XYZ file of C-alpha atoms in Angstrom:
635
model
C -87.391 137.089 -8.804
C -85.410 134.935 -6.369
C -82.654 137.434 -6.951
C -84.839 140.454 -6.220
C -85.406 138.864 -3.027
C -81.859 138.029 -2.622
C -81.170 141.751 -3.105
C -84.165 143.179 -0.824
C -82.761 140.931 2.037
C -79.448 141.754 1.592
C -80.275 145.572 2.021
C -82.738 145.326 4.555
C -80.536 143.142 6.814
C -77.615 145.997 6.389
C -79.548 148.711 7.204
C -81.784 147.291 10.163
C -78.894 144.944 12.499
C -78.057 146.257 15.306
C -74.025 147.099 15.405
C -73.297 145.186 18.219
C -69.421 145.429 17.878
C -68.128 148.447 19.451
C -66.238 150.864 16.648
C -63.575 152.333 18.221
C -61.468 153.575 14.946
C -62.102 157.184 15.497
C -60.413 156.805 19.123
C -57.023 155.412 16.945
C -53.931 157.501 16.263
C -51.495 156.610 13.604
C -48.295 157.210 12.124
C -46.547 156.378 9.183
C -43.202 154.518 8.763
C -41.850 155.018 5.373
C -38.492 153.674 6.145
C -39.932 150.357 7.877
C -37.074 149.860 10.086
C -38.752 151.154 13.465
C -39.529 148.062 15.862
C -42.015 148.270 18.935
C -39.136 149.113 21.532
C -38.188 152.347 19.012
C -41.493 153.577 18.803
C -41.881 153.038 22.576
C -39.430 154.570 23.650
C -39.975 158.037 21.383
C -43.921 158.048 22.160
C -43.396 161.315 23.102
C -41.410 162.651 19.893
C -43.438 161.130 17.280
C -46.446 162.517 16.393
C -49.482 159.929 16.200
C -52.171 161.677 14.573
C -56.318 161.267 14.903
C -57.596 160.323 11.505
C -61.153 161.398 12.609
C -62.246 158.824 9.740
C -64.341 155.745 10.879
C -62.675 153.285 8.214
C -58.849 153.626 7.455
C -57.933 153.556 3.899
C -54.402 153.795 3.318
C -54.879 152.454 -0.445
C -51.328 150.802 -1.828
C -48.389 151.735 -0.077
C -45.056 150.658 0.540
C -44.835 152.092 4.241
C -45.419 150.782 7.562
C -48.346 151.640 9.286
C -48.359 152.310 13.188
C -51.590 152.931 14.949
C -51.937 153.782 18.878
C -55.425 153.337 21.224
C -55.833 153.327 24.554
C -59.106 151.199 25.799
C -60.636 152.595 29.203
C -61.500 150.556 32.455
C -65.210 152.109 31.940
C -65.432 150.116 28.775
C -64.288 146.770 29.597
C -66.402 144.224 31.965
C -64.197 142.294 34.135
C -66.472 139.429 33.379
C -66.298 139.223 29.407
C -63.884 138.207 27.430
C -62.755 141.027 24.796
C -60.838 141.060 21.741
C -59.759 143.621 19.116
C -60.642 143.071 15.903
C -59.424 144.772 12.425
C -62.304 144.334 10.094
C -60.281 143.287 7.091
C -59.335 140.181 4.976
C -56.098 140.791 2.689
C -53.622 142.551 4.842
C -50.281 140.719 5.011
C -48.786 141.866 8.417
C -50.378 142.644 11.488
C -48.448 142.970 14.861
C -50.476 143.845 18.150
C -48.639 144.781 21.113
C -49.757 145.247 24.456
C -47.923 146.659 27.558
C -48.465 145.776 31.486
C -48.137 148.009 34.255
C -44.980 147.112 34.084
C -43.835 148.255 30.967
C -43.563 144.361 29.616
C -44.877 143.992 26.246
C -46.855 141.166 24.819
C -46.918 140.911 20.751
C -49.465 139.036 18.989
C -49.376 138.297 15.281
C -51.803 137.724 12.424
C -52.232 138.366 9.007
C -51.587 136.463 5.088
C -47.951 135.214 6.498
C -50.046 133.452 9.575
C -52.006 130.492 8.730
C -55.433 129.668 9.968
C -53.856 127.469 12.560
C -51.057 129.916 13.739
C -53.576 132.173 14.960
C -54.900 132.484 17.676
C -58.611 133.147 16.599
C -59.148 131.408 12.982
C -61.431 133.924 11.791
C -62.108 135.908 8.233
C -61.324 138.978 9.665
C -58.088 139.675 11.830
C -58.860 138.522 15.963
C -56.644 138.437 18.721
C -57.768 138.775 22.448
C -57.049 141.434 25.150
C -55.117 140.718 28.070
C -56.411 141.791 31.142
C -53.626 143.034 32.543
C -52.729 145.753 29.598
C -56.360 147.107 29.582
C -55.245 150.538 31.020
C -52.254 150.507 28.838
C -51.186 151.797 25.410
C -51.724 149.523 22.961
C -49.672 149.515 19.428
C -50.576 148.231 16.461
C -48.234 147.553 13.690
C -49.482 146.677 10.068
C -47.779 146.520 6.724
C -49.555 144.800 3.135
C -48.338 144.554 -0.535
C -52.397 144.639 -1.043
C -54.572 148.043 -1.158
C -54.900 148.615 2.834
C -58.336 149.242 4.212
C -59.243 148.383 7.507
C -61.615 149.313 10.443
C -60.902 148.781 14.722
C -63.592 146.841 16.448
C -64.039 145.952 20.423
C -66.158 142.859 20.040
C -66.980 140.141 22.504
C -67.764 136.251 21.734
C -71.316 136.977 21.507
C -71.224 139.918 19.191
C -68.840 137.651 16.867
C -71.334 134.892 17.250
C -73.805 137.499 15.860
C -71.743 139.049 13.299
C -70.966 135.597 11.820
C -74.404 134.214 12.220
C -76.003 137.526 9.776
C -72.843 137.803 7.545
C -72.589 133.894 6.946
C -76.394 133.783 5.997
C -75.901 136.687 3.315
C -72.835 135.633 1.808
C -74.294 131.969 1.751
C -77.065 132.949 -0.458
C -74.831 135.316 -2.272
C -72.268 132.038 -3.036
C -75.156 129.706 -3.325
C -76.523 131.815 -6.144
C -73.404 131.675 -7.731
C -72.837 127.967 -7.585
C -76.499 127.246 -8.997
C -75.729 129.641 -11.802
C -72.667 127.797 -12.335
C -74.486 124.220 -12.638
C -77.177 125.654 -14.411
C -75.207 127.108 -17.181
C -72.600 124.046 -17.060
C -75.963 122.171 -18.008
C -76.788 124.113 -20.948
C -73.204 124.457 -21.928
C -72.875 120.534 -22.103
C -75.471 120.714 -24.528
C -75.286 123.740 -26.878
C -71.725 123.547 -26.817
C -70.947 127.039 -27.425
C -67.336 128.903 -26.616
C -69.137 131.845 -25.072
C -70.364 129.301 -22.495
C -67.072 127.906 -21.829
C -65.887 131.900 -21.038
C -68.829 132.763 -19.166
C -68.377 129.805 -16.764
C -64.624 130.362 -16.531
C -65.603 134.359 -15.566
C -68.381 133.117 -13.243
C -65.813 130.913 -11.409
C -63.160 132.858 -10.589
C -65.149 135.892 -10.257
C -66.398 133.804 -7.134
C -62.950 132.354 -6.120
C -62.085 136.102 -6.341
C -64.758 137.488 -4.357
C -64.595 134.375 -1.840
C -60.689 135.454 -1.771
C -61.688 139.072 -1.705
C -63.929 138.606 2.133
C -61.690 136.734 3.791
C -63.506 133.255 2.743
C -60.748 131.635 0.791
C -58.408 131.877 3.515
C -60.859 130.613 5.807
C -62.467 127.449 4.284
C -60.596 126.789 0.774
C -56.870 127.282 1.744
C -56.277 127.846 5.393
C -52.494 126.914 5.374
C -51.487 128.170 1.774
C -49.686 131.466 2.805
C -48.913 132.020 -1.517
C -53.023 131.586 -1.890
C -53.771 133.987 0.589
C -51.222 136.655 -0.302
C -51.885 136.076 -4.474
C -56.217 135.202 -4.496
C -57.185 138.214 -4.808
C -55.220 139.325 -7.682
C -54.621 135.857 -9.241
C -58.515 134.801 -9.285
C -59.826 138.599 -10.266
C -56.795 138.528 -13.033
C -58.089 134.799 -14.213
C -61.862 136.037 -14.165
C -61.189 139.150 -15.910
C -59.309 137.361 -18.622
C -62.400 135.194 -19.086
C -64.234 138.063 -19.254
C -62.477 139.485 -22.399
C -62.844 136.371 -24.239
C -66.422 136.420 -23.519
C -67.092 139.958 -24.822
C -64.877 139.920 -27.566
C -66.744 136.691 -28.586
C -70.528 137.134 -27.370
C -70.763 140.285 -28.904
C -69.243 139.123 -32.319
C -66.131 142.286 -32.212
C -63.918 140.315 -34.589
C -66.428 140.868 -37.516
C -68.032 144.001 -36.318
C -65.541 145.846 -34.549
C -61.754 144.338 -35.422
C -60.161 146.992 -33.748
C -62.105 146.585 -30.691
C -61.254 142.797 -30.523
C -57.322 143.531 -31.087
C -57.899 145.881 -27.895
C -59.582 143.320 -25.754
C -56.823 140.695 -26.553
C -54.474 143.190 -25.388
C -56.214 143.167 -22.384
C -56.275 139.736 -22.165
C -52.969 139.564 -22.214
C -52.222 141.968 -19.341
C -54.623 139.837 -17.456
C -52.449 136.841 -18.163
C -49.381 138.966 -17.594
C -51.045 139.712 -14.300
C -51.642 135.869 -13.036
C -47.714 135.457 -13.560
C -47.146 138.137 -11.595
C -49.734 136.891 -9.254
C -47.502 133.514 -9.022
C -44.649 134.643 -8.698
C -45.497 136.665 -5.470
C -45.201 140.106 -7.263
C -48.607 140.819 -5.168
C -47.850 144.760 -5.161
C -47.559 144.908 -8.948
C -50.216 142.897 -9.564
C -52.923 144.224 -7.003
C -51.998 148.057 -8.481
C -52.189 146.590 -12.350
C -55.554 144.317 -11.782
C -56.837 147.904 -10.623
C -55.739 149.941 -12.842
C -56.753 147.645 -15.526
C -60.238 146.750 -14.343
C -60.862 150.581 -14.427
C -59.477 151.051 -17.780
C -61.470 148.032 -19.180
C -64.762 149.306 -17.489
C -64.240 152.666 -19.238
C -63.544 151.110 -22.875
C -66.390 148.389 -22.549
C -68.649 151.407 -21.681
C -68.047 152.790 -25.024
C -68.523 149.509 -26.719
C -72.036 149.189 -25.460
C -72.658 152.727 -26.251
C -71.860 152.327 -29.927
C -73.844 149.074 -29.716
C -76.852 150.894 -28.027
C -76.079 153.467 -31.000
C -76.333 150.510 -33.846
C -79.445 149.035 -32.721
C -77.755 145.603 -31.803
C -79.595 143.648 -29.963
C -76.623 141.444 -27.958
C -75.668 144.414 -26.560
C -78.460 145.133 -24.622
C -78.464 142.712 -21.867
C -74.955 142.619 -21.811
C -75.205 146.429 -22.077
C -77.517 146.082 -18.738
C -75.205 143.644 -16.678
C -72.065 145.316 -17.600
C -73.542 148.981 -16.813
C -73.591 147.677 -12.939
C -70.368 145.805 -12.651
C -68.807 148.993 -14.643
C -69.990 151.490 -11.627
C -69.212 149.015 -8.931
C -65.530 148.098 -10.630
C -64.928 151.956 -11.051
C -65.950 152.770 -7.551
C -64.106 149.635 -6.198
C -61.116 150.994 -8.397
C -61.505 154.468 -6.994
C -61.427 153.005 -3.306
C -58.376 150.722 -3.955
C -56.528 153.748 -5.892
C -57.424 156.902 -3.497
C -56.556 157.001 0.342
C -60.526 158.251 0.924
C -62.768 157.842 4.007
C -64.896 154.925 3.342
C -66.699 152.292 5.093
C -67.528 148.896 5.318
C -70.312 148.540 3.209
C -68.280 149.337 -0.085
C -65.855 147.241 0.830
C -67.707 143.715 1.821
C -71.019 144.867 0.238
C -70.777 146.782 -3.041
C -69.549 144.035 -4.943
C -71.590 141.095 -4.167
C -75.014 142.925 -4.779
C -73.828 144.172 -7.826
C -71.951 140.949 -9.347
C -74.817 138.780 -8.541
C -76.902 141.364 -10.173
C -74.599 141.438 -13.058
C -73.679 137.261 -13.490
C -77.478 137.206 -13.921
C -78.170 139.509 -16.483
C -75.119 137.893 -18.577
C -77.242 134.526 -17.964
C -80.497 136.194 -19.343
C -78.116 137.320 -22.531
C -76.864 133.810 -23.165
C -80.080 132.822 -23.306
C -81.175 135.638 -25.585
C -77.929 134.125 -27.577
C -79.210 131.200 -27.774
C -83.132 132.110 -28.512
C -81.618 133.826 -31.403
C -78.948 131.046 -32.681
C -82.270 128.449 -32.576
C -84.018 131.093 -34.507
C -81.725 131.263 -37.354
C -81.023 127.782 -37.017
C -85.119 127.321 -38.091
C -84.137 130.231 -40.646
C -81.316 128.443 -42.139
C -83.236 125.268 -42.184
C -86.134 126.968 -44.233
C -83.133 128.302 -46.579
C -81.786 125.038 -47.162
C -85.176 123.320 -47.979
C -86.118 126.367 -50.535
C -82.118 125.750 -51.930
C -82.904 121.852 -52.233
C -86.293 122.908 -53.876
C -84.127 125.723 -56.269
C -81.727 122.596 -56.766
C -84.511 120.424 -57.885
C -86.074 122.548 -59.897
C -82.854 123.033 -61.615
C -81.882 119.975 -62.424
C -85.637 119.343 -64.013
C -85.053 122.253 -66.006
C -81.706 121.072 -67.480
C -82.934 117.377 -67.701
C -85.551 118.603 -69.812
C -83.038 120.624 -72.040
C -81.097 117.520 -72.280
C -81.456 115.618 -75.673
C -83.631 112.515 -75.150
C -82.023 110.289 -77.258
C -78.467 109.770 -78.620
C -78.378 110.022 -82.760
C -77.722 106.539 -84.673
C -75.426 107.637 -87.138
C -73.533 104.836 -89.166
C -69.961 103.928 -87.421
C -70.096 106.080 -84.846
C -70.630 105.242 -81.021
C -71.592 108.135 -79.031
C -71.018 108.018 -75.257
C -72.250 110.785 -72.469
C -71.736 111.589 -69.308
C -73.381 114.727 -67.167
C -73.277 115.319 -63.433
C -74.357 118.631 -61.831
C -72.843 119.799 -59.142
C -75.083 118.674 -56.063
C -77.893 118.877 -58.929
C -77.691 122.027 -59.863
C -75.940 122.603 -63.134
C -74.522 124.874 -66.098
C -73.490 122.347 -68.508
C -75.467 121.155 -71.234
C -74.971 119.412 -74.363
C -77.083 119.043 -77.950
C -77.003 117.398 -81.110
C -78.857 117.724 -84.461
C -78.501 114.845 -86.845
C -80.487 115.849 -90.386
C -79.471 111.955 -91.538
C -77.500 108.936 -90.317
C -74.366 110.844 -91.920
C -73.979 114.229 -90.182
C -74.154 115.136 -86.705
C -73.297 117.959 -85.368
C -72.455 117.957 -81.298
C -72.553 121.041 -79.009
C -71.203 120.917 -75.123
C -71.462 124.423 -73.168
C -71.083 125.431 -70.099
C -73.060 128.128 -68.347
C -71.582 130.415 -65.381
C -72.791 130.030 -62.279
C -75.294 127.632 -60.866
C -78.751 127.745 -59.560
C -81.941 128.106 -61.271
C -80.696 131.483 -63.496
C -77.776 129.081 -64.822
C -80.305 126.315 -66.094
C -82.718 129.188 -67.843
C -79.539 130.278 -69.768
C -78.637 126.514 -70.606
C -82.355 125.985 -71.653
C -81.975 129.220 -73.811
C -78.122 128.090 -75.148
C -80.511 125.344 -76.497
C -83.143 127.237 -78.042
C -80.564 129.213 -79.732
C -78.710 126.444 -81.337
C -82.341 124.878 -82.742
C -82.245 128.248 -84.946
C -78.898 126.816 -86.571
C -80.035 123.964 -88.173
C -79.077 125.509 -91.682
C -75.676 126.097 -90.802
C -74.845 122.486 -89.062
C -72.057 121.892 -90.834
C -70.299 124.825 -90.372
C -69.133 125.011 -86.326
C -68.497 128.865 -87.406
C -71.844 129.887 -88.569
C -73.178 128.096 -85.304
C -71.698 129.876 -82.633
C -71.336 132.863 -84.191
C -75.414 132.625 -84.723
C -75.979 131.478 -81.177
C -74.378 134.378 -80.045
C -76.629 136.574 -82.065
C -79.270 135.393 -80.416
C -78.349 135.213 -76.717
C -76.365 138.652 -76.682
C -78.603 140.899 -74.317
C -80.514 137.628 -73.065
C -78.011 136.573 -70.686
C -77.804 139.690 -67.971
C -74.415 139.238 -66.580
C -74.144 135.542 -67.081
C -71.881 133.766 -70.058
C -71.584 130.462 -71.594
C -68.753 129.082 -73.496
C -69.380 126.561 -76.024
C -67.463 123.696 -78.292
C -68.790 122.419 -81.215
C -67.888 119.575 -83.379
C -69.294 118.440 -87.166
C -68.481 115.342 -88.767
C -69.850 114.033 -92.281
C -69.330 110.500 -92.638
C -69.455 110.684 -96.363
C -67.402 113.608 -97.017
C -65.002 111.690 -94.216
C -64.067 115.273 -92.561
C -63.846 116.923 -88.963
C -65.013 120.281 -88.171
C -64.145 122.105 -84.702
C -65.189 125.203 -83.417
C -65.076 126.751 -79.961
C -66.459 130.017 -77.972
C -64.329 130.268 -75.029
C -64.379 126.828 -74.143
C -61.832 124.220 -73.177
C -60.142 122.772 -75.685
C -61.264 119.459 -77.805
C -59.410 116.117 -78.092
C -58.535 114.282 -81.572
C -57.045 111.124 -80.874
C -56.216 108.446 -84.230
C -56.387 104.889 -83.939
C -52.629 104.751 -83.080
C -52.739 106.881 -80.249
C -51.806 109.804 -81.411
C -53.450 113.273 -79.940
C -54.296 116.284 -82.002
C -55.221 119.317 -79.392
C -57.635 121.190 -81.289
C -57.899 124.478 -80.258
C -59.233 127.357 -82.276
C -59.666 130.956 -81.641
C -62.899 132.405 -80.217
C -64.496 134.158 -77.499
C -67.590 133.604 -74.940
C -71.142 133.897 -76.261
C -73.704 136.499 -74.981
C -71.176 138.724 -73.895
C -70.416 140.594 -77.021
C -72.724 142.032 -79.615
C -70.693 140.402 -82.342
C -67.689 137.250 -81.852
C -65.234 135.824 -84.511
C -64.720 132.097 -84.647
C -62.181 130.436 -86.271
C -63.140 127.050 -88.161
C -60.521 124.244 -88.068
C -61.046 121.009 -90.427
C -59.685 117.693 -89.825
C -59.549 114.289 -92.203
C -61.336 111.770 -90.704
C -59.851 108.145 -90.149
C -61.202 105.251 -89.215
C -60.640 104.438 -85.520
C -60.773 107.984 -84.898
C -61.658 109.132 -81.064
C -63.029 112.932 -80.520
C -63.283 114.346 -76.554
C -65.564 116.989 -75.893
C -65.345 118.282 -72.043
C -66.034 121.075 -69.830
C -63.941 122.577 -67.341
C -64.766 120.255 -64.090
C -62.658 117.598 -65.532
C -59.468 119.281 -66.114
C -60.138 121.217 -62.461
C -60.960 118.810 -60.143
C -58.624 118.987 -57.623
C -56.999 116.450 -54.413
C -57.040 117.278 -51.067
C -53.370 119.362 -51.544
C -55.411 121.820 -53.588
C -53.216 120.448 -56.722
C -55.311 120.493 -59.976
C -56.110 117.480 -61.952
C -55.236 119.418 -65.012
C -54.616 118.944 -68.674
C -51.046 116.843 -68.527
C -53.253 114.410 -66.558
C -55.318 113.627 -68.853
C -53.660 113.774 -72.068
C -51.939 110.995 -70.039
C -54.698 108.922 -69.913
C -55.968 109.473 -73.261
C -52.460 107.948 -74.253
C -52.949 104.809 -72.174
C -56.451 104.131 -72.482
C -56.980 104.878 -76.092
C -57.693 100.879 -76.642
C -60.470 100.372 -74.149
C -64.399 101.106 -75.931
C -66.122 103.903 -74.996
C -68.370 102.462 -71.883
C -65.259 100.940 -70.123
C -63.187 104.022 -71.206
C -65.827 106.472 -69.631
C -65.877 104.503 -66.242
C -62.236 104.654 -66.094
C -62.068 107.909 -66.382
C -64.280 108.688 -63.547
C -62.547 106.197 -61.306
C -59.359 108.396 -62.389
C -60.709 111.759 -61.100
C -62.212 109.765 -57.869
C -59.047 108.093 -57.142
C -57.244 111.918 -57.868
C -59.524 113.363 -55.574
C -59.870 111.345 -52.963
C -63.649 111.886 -52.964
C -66.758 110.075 -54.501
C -67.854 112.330 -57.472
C -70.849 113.477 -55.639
C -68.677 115.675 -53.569
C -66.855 117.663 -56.174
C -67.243 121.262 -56.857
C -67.879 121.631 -60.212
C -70.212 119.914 -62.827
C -68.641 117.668 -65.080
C -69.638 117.124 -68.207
C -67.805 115.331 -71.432
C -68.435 113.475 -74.361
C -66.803 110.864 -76.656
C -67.643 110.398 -80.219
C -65.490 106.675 -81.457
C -65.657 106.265 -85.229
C -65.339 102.543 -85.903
């Protein structure tokens, strides 16, 4: 609302001041000099021979051009009171030469300068606009007015007095204060909230906000005025460097508030092409290349206008919501940037409402709305931030609910079979887990020890490891063969298991028969390691269960020896990897079942954690994978 009002008294104090400068621009002749070597004395001299022409226009606009412009008026005795001070004034901020000459009776000429290459105090009226005051004695004379500019040349002649510039200043200082005061409050305020959300699209928006205001202050005269009254390079390069520096900004900020690198790649390519003539432009800017620069920053701000349009169209077209308020704001920058374009491009009669006017009413208009979609942003970013919250507490339920479910697969006590010492170790990853292990022990004798692992994780992965059990209860009669087992287990899960797998390992030992039995269903190979250190890899054929209707597993027998050590592991421990993305792997830990082989199983099973910890760099809680293994130590 304080904008609407903003707007309402901008308007109304346009349309209802009274004009009290006196526009004499339709009474001005000029002439162009496209070689720019005529002085004042040459263009004296051949008044009569050169042919200064009556634009008829009320607002020159000579758009960019490399020419010198020459203008002629005459100012009658009717018009001037003896008892006022008068003074000519060119209703214009970026034009970079400006050479007034006035004539006496006498044919002596008096040449007053102004313009970018004149600082503030070099001149003799510090003003916005271009000033200089009338001599009395030239009032009935010609006067000649020479003006040349490396920036798009639009200008209007004004008789004013001290009063009417008292009056002038007094309105136009009171609109353009609110206009900038606006601007700086939307700067703090969104400073503020980019402190705290700490958001790039923050960080571009302020950076466009700011220089879009150094530009505009640059743009009416301002900057020259109040910010850098003695920096000739600022006053020649604002305009271009602080638009070119804004509009770069401005790029960033679409291609990133409106998410183009996901949705639209090609689109975000394109606007960092842009961006990069904008940054092209600012060294151009420096360098004092104003020419090139103002004719690419318009060119450019045209062509960008055009191909955001069709952004927000296809946006519109998808339903997104981002691109509606940006969609909004951008729709009235886009007519007042093509418009300002137009003006800058095109030599057409104008006035000075589109030049001071047109861009302030719609930029404020258009900084605002881009506010009101940050916010939106942000509205929406809290909103899935309470979505993903929600997600994370069902996932920590799913998680919990998991682990219960495996826990209560789990075996709930460890067989006592004679010589043996059975040790176990199970960690899901971030409690939720695949792996799983059983045992079925018909006497202190025989045991016979499965380890599987289930793909994937999550609640479906723990049904299938609670099922892998259930299927190997309907084995009992074929315990001591590990080929009759899996082969059986996969009997039962095939068409059970959806898309899912598990791989399995199973291991049979008789302590009266003194034998080994190994079989395996896709799973990592098992460990046989005798009492004098020596390591049998045991690793027979066979595929994953509940894949296949039907799998083949081959049935490998061992002698047992007393002192023996069997490893039974999944997958986690062999691929747990370090920070350089280098595996743990099997060398590793052949390794260290070759120089640990002494220690008994508790010691040897913290060890071997510390190992992978130490490998990793990271406490075991943090590691990708579960990790699951067991050791069965004959004595």
């Amino acid at each position: 609302m304080p904008f609407l009002l903003l707007f309402i008294s901008i308007f109304s104090t346009i349309l209802t001041a009274e004009e009290l400068p006196v526009r004499i621009t339709t009474r001005v002749t000029t002439w162009e000099d496209k070689s720019n070597k005529l002085k004042v004395d040459d263009i004296k001299a051949k008044a009569d021979s050169i042919n200064f022409q009556s634009s008829g226009t009320n607002y020159f606009n000579f758009g960019f051009s490399k020419s010198t412009h020459w203008f002629k008026f005459k100012l009658e005795n009717e018009i001037i009171d003896s008892n006022e001070k008068f003074y000519i004034l060119l209703k214009a901020h970026n034009i970079d030469y400006i050479n007034f000459y006035f004539f006496d009776k006498d044919g002596n000429v008096l040449e007053k300068r102004t313009g970018h290459y004149i600082t503030m105090s070099e001149r003799e009226f510090p003003h916005r606009n271009y000033i200089v005051s009338i001599p009395k004695e030239t009032i009935s004379e010609p006067i000649y007015l020479k003006v040349r500019s490396d920036i798009s040349l639009q200008f209007a002649v004004e008789l004013v007095t001290d009063e009417s510039i008292r009056n002038i200043d007094y309105t136009e200082q009171w609109i353009y204060g609110l206009f900038f005061g606006s601007l700086a409050i939307i700067l703090i305020y969104n400073l503020a909230i980019a402190f705290f959300v700490r958001d790039e699209n923050y960080l571009y928006y302020l950076g466009y906000v700011l220089f879009f205001g150094l530009g505009q202050m640059s743009l009416l005269g301002f900057g020259s005025y109040f910010l850098y009254p003695e920096s000739i390079i600022l006053m020649r390069s604002g305009l271009s460097l602080f638009f070119s520096i804004s509009l770069l900004f401005f790029c960033l900020f679409t291609r990133s508030f409106l998410k183009l690198d996901k949705r639209l790649p090609f689109a975000a390519r394109l606007l960092f092409v842009f961006s990069l003539v904008f940054a092209l432009n600012i060294i151009f800017s420096l360098t004092g290349q104003i020419y090139l620069a103002s004719i690419m920053l318009s060119v450019a701000t045209a062509i960008v206008a055009l191909f955001i349009l069709i952004l927000i169209v296809w946006g519109f077209y998808r339903k997104i919501r981002s691109f509606y308020f940006f969609g909004a704001a951008f729709l009235i920058l886009m007519l007042a940037s093509i418009t300002y374009s137009l003006l800058k491009l095109i030599s057409v009669s104008t006035n000075s409402f589109f030049e001071e006017m047109l861009f302030p009413i719609a930029s404020l208009a258009d900084i605002t709305l881009f506010s009101f979609a940050l916010a939106d942003r942000i509205q929406l970013l809290r909103l899935e931030k309470d979505r993903a919250e929600a997600q994370v507490v069902r996932h920590e339920k799913e998680r919990q609910i998991s682990r219960d479910i495996l826990m209560q697969s789990l075996p709930k006590t460890i067989p006592n079979i004679y010589s043996l010492d059975i040790e176990v170790f199970i960690r899901p990853m971030k409690q939720v887990g695949g792996d799983f292990y059983e045992f079925s022990s018909p006497n202190s004798s025989e045991l016979g020890t499965l380890i599987c692992d289930v793909s994937g994780h999550g609640i479906p992965a723990s049904l299938i490891s609670a099922m892998g059990k259930v299927a190997f209860t309907t084995q009992k009669e074929n315990l001591f063969s590990p080929k009759r087992v899996l082969e059986g287990m996969n009997n039962v899960l095939y068409g059970n298991c959806n898309t899912q797998f598990l791989t399995a390992a199973y291991v049979y030992l008789n302590i009266e028969t003194h034998v080994w039995r190994f079989g395996r269903a896709g799973h990592p190979s098992i460990y046989l390691q005798r009492r004098n250190g020596e390591i049998i890899k045991v690793h027979p054929k066979g595929k994953i269960m509940g894949a296949f209707s039907a799998i083949t597993i081959d049935e490998v027998n061992h002698h047992m020896i007393s002192g023996d050590r069997v490893l039974l592991l999944t997958d986690g421990v062999t691929e747990t990897f370090n920070e350089e993305e280098e595996m743990y792997g099997e060398d590793r830990l052949i390794d260290f079942l070759r120089n640990h082989y002494v220690l008994p199983g508790k010691t040897w099973t913290k060890t071997l954690i510390a190992e992978l910890e130490s490998f990793s760099k990271r406490p075991l809680k943090e590691w990708e994978d579960d990790i699951t293994f067991i050791l069965l130590d004959l004595k």
